Coordinates of C-alpha atoms and ligand atoms in Angstrom, one line a residue:
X1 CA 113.0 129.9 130.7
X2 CA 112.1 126.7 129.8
X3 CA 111.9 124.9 126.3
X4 CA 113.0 121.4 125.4
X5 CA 111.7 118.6 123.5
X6 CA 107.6 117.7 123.8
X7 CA 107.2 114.3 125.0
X8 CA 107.6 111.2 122.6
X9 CA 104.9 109.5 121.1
X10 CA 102.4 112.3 120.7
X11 CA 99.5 111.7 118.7
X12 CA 95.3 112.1 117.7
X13 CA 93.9 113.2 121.0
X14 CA 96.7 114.1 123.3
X15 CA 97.4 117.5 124.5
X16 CA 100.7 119.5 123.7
X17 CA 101.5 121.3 126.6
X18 CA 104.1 124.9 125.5
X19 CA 106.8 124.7 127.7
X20 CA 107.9 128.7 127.7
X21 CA 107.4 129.5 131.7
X22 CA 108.1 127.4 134.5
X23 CA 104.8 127.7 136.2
X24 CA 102.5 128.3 133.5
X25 CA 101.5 126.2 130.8
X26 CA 99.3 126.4 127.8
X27 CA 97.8 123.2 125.7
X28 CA 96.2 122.3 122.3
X29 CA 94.4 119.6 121.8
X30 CA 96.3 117.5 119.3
X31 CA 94.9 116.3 116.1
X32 CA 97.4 114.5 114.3
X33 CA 101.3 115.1 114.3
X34 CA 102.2 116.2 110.9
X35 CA 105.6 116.2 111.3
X36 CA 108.4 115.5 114.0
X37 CA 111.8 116.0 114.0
X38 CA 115.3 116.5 116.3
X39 CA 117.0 118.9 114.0
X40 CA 120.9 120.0 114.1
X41 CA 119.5 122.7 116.2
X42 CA 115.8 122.3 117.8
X43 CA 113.1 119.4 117.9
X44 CA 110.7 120.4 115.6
X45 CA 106.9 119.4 115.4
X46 CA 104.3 120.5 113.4
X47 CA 100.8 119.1 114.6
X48 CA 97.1 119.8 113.5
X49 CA 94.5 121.2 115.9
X50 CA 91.0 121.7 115.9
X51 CA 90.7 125.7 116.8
X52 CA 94.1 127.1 115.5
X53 CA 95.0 124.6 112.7
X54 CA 98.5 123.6 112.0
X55 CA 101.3 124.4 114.2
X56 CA 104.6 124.8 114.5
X57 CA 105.9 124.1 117.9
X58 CA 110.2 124.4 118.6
X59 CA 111.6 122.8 121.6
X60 CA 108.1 123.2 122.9
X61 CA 107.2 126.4 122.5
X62 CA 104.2 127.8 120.0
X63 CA 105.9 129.7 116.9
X64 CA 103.4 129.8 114.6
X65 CA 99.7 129.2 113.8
X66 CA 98.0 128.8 110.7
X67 CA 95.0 130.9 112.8
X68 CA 96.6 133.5 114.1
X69 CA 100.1 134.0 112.3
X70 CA 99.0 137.0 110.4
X71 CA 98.6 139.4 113.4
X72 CA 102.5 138.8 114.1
X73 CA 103.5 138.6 110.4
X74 CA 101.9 141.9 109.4
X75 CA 102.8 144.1 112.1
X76 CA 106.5 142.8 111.6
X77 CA 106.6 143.9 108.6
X78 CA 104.8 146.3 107.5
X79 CA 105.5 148.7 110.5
X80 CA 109.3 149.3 109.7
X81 CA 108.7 149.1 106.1
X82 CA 105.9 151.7 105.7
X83 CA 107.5 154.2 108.4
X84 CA 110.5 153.8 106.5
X85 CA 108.9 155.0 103.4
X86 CA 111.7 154.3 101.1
X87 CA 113.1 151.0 101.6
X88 CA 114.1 149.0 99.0
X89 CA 116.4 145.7 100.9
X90 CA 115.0 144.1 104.0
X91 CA 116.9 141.5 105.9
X92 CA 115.1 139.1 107.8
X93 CA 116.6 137.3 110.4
X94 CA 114.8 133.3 111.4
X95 CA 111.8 133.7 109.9
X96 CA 111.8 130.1 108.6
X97 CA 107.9 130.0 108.4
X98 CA 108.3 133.0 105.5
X99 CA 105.7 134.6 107.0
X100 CA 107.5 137.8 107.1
X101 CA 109.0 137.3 104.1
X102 CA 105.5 136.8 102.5
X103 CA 104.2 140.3 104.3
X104 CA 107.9 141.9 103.3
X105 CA 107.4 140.7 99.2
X106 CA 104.0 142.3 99.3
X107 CA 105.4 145.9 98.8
X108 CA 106.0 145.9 95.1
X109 CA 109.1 148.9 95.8
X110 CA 110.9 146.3 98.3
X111 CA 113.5 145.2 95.7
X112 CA 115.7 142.6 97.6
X113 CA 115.0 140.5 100.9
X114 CA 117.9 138.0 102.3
X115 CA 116.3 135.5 105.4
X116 CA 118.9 134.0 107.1
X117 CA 117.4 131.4 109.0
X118 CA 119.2 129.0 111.1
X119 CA 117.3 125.7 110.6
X120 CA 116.4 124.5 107.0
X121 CA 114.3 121.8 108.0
X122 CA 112.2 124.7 109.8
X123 CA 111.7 126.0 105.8
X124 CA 111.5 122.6 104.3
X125 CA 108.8 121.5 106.6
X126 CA 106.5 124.7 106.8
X127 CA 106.8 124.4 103.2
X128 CA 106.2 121.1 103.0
X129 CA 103.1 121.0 106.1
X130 CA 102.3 124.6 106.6
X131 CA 102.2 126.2 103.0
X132 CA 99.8 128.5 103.6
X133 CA 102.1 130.7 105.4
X134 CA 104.7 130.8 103.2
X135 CA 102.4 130.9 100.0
X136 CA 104.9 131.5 96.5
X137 CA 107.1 133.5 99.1
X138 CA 110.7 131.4 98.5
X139 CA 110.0 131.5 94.9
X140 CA 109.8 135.1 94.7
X141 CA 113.1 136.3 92.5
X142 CA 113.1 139.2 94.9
X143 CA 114.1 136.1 98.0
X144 CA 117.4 135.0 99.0
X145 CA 117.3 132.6 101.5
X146 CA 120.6 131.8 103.7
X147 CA 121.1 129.0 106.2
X148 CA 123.5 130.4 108.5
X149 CA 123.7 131.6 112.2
X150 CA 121.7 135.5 112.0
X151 CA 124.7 136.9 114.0
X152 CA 127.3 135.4 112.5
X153 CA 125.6 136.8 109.3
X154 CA 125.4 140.3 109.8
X155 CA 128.7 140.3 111.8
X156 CA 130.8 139.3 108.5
X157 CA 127.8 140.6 105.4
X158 CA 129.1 143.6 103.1
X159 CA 125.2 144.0 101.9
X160 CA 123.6 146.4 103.4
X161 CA 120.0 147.0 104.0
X162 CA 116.7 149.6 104.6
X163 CA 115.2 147.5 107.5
X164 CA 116.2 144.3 109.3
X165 CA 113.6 142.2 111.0
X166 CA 114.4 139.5 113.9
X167 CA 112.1 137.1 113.6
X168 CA 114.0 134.8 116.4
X169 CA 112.8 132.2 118.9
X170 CA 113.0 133.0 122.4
X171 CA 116.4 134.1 124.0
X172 CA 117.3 130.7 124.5
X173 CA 119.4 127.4 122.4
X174 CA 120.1 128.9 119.2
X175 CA 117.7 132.0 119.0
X176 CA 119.8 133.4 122.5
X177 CA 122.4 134.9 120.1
X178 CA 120.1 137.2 118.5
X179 CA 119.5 138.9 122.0
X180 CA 123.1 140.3 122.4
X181 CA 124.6 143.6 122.5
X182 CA 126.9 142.3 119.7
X183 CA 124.4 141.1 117.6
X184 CA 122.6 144.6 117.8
X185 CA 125.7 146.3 117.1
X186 CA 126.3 144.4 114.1
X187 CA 122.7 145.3 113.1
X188 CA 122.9 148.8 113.2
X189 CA 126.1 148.3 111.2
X190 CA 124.3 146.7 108.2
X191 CA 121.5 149.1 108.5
X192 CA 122.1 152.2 105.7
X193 CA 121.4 155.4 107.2
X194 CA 117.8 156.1 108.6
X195 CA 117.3 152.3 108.8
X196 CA 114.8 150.7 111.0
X197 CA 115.4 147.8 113.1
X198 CA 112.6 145.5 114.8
X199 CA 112.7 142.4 117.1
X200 CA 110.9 139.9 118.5
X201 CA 110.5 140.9 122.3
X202 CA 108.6 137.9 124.1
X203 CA 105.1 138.9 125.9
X204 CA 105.2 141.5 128.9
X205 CA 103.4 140.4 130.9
X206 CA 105.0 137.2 131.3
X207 CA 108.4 138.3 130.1
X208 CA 109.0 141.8 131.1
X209 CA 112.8 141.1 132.0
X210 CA 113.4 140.7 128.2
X211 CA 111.5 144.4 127.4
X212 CA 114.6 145.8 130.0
X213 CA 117.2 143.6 128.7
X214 CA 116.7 144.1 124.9
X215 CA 116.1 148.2 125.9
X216 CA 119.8 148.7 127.1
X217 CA 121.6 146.3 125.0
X218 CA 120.2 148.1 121.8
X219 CA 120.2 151.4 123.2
X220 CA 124.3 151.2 123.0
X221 CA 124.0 151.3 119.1
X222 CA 121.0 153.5 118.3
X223 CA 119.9 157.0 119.2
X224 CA 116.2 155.8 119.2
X225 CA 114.9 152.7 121.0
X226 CA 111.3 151.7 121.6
X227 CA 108.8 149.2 121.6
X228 CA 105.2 148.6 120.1
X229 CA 102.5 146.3 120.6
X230 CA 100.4 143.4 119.0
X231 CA 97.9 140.7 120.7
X232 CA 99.1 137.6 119.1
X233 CA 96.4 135.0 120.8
X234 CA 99.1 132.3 120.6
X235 CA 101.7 133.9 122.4
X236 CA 100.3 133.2 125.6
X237 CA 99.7 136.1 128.2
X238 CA 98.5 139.0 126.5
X239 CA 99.9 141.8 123.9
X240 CA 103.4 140.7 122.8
X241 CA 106.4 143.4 122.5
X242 CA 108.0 144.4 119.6
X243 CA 111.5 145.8 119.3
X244 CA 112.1 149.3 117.5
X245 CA 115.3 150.6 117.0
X246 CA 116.3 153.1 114.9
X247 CA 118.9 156.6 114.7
X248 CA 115.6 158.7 113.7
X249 CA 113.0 159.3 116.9
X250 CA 110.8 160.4 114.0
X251 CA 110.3 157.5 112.4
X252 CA 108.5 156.5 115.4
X253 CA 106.1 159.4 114.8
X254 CA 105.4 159.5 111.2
X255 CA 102.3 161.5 110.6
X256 CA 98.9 159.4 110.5
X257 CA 98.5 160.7 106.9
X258 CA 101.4 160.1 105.7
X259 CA 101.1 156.7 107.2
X260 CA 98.0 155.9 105.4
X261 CA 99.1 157.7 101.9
X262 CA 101.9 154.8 102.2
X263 CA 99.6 152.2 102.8
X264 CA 97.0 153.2 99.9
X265 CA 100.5 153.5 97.7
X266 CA 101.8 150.0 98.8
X267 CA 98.4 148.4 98.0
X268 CA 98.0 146.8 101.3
X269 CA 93.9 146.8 101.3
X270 CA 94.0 143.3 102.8
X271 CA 95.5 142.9 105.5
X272 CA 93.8 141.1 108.3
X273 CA 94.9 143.0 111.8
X274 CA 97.4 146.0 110.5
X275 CA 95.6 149.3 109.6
X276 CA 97.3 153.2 109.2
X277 CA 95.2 153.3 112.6
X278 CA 96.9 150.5 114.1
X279 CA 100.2 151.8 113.1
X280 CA 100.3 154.8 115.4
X281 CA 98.2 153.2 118.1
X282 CA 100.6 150.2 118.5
X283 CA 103.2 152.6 119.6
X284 CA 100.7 153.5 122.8
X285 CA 102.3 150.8 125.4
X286 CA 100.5 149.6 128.4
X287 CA 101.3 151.4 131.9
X288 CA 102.7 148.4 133.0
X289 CA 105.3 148.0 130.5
X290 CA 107.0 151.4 130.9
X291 CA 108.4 151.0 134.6
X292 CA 110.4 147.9 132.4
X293 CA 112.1 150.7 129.7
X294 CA 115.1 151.6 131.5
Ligands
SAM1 N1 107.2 134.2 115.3 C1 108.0 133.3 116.2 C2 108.1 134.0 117.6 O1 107.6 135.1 117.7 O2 108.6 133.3 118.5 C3 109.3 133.0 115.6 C4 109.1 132.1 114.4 S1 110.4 131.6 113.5 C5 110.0 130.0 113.2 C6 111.8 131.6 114.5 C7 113.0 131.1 113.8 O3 114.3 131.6 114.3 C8 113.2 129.6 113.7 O4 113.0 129.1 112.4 C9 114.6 129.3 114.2 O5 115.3 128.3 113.5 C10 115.3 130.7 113.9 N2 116.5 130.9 114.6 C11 116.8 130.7 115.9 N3 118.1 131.1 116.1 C12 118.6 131.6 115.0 C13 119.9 132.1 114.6 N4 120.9 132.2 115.5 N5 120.1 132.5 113.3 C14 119.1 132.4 112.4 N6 117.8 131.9 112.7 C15 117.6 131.5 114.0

């Protein structure tokens, strides 16, 4: 894995080039730089581009797109939430764009979200540059933002919660915590019963050592462990993995109509990629992927 800061002095008509494989780079045609920072914790840069708008780039490496960040947002939310069927309190972990916790405060019966995200100036800036993402999200009384480390959050929270969505960086710097066995075990320990657990899990095809890696670590604190799929056209290299976890192999298999009963209930007639259809196809993975669960 690579990562680490983009070049100084970028500006209107250079290239940033994402620095997530070694061999393999993708670039965007710069704009203008927005914003661009050395955090506590990452270098941060937020530049405008001509086919995917603004974007959100951490220690080189694409998080978010003003384009595209709906496929990602949607199908990390509403997946766990509508299979759930009941929940009430979400936990998201990162998430600093609040593009999750925008999808998440769309469900009118979700009653309580905490985000604990690492990195306010992540939050400060996409509020500040990116607002479309976030929207009215933060303000939402149902919101409780945190700035703390995710795993040092649920390893020491009393709250407990219906779903808890890792929206991490890559396994690397401070996002490399959120990829441990410990960290998945203290997940499944804030998780009430029949909870519902999904992660960030990098792009097969490029990255198919973390599909096996997140599989076995997680499989040591839940009964049921899976994956299902999205095409983020950002996240370079085709359909990107998504981590399910949960104690109930049913919740994998909730009936189609059931599934789109849920959806008519929750209102979610606008949603730009995720469908009831989508729901129980994005459980279908690729033959390539499945030599990697194990
Ligand atoms: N959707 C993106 C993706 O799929 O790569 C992730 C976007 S979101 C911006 C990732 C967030 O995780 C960042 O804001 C980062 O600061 C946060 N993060 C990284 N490590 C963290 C940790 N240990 N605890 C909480 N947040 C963390």
């Amino acid at each position: 894995m690579s990562g680490g800061p983009a070049p100084a002095g970028l500006g209107s008509g250079d290239w940033f080039q994402e620095k997530l494989f070694p061999h393999v780079r993708q670039t965007f045609e710069i704009t203008k730089v927005l914003f661009r920072e050395q955090t506590e914790h990452q270098d941060l840069i937020i530049f405008e581009t001509p086919t995917y708008g603004r974007v959100l780039a951490l220690d080189s490496i694409i998080q978010v797109t003003e384009r595209d960040e709906f496929v990602y947002h949607e199908m990390m939310a509403h997946m766990p939430i509508i299979a759930h069927g009941r929940a009430r309190r979400v936990l998201i972990v990162g998430g600093g764009d609040g593009g999750i916790l925008r999808e998440a405060l769309r469900h009118k019966s979700i009653e309580h979200v905490t985000m604990v995200e690492i990195d306010r100036a992540v939050v400060d800036m996409c509020l500040e540059y990116m607002p479309s993402i976030p929207k009215r999200a933060f303000r939402d009384r149902r919101a409780n933002l945190v700035i703390a480390d995710g795993a040092r959050f649920v390893a020491e929270t009393d709250e407990r919660f219906d779903v808890v969505i890792v929206d991490s960086t890559d396994p690397m710097g401070p996002g490399e915590v959120l990829f441990t066995e410990r960290f998945y075990r203290n997940c499944h320990r804030v998780l009430t019963p029949g909870g519902i657990l999904v992660n960030q899990n990098g792009v097969p095809f490029m990255q198919a050592d973390e599909v096996t890696m997140t599989y076995r670590r997680r499989r040591k604190s839940f009964k049921d462990v899976g994956f299902y799929v999205a095409a983020v056209p950002s996240y370079y290299g085709g359909l990107m993995t998504l981590g399910w976890a949960s104690d109930n192999p049913r919740l994998r298999h909730v009936p189609a109509a059931t599934i789109a009963r849920r959806v008519a209930t929750a209102g979610l007639t606008r949603t730009r990629y995720y469908t009831p259809a989508i729901h129980n196809a994005a459980f279908a993975l690729p033959a390539f992927v499945l030599p990697h669960i194990r």
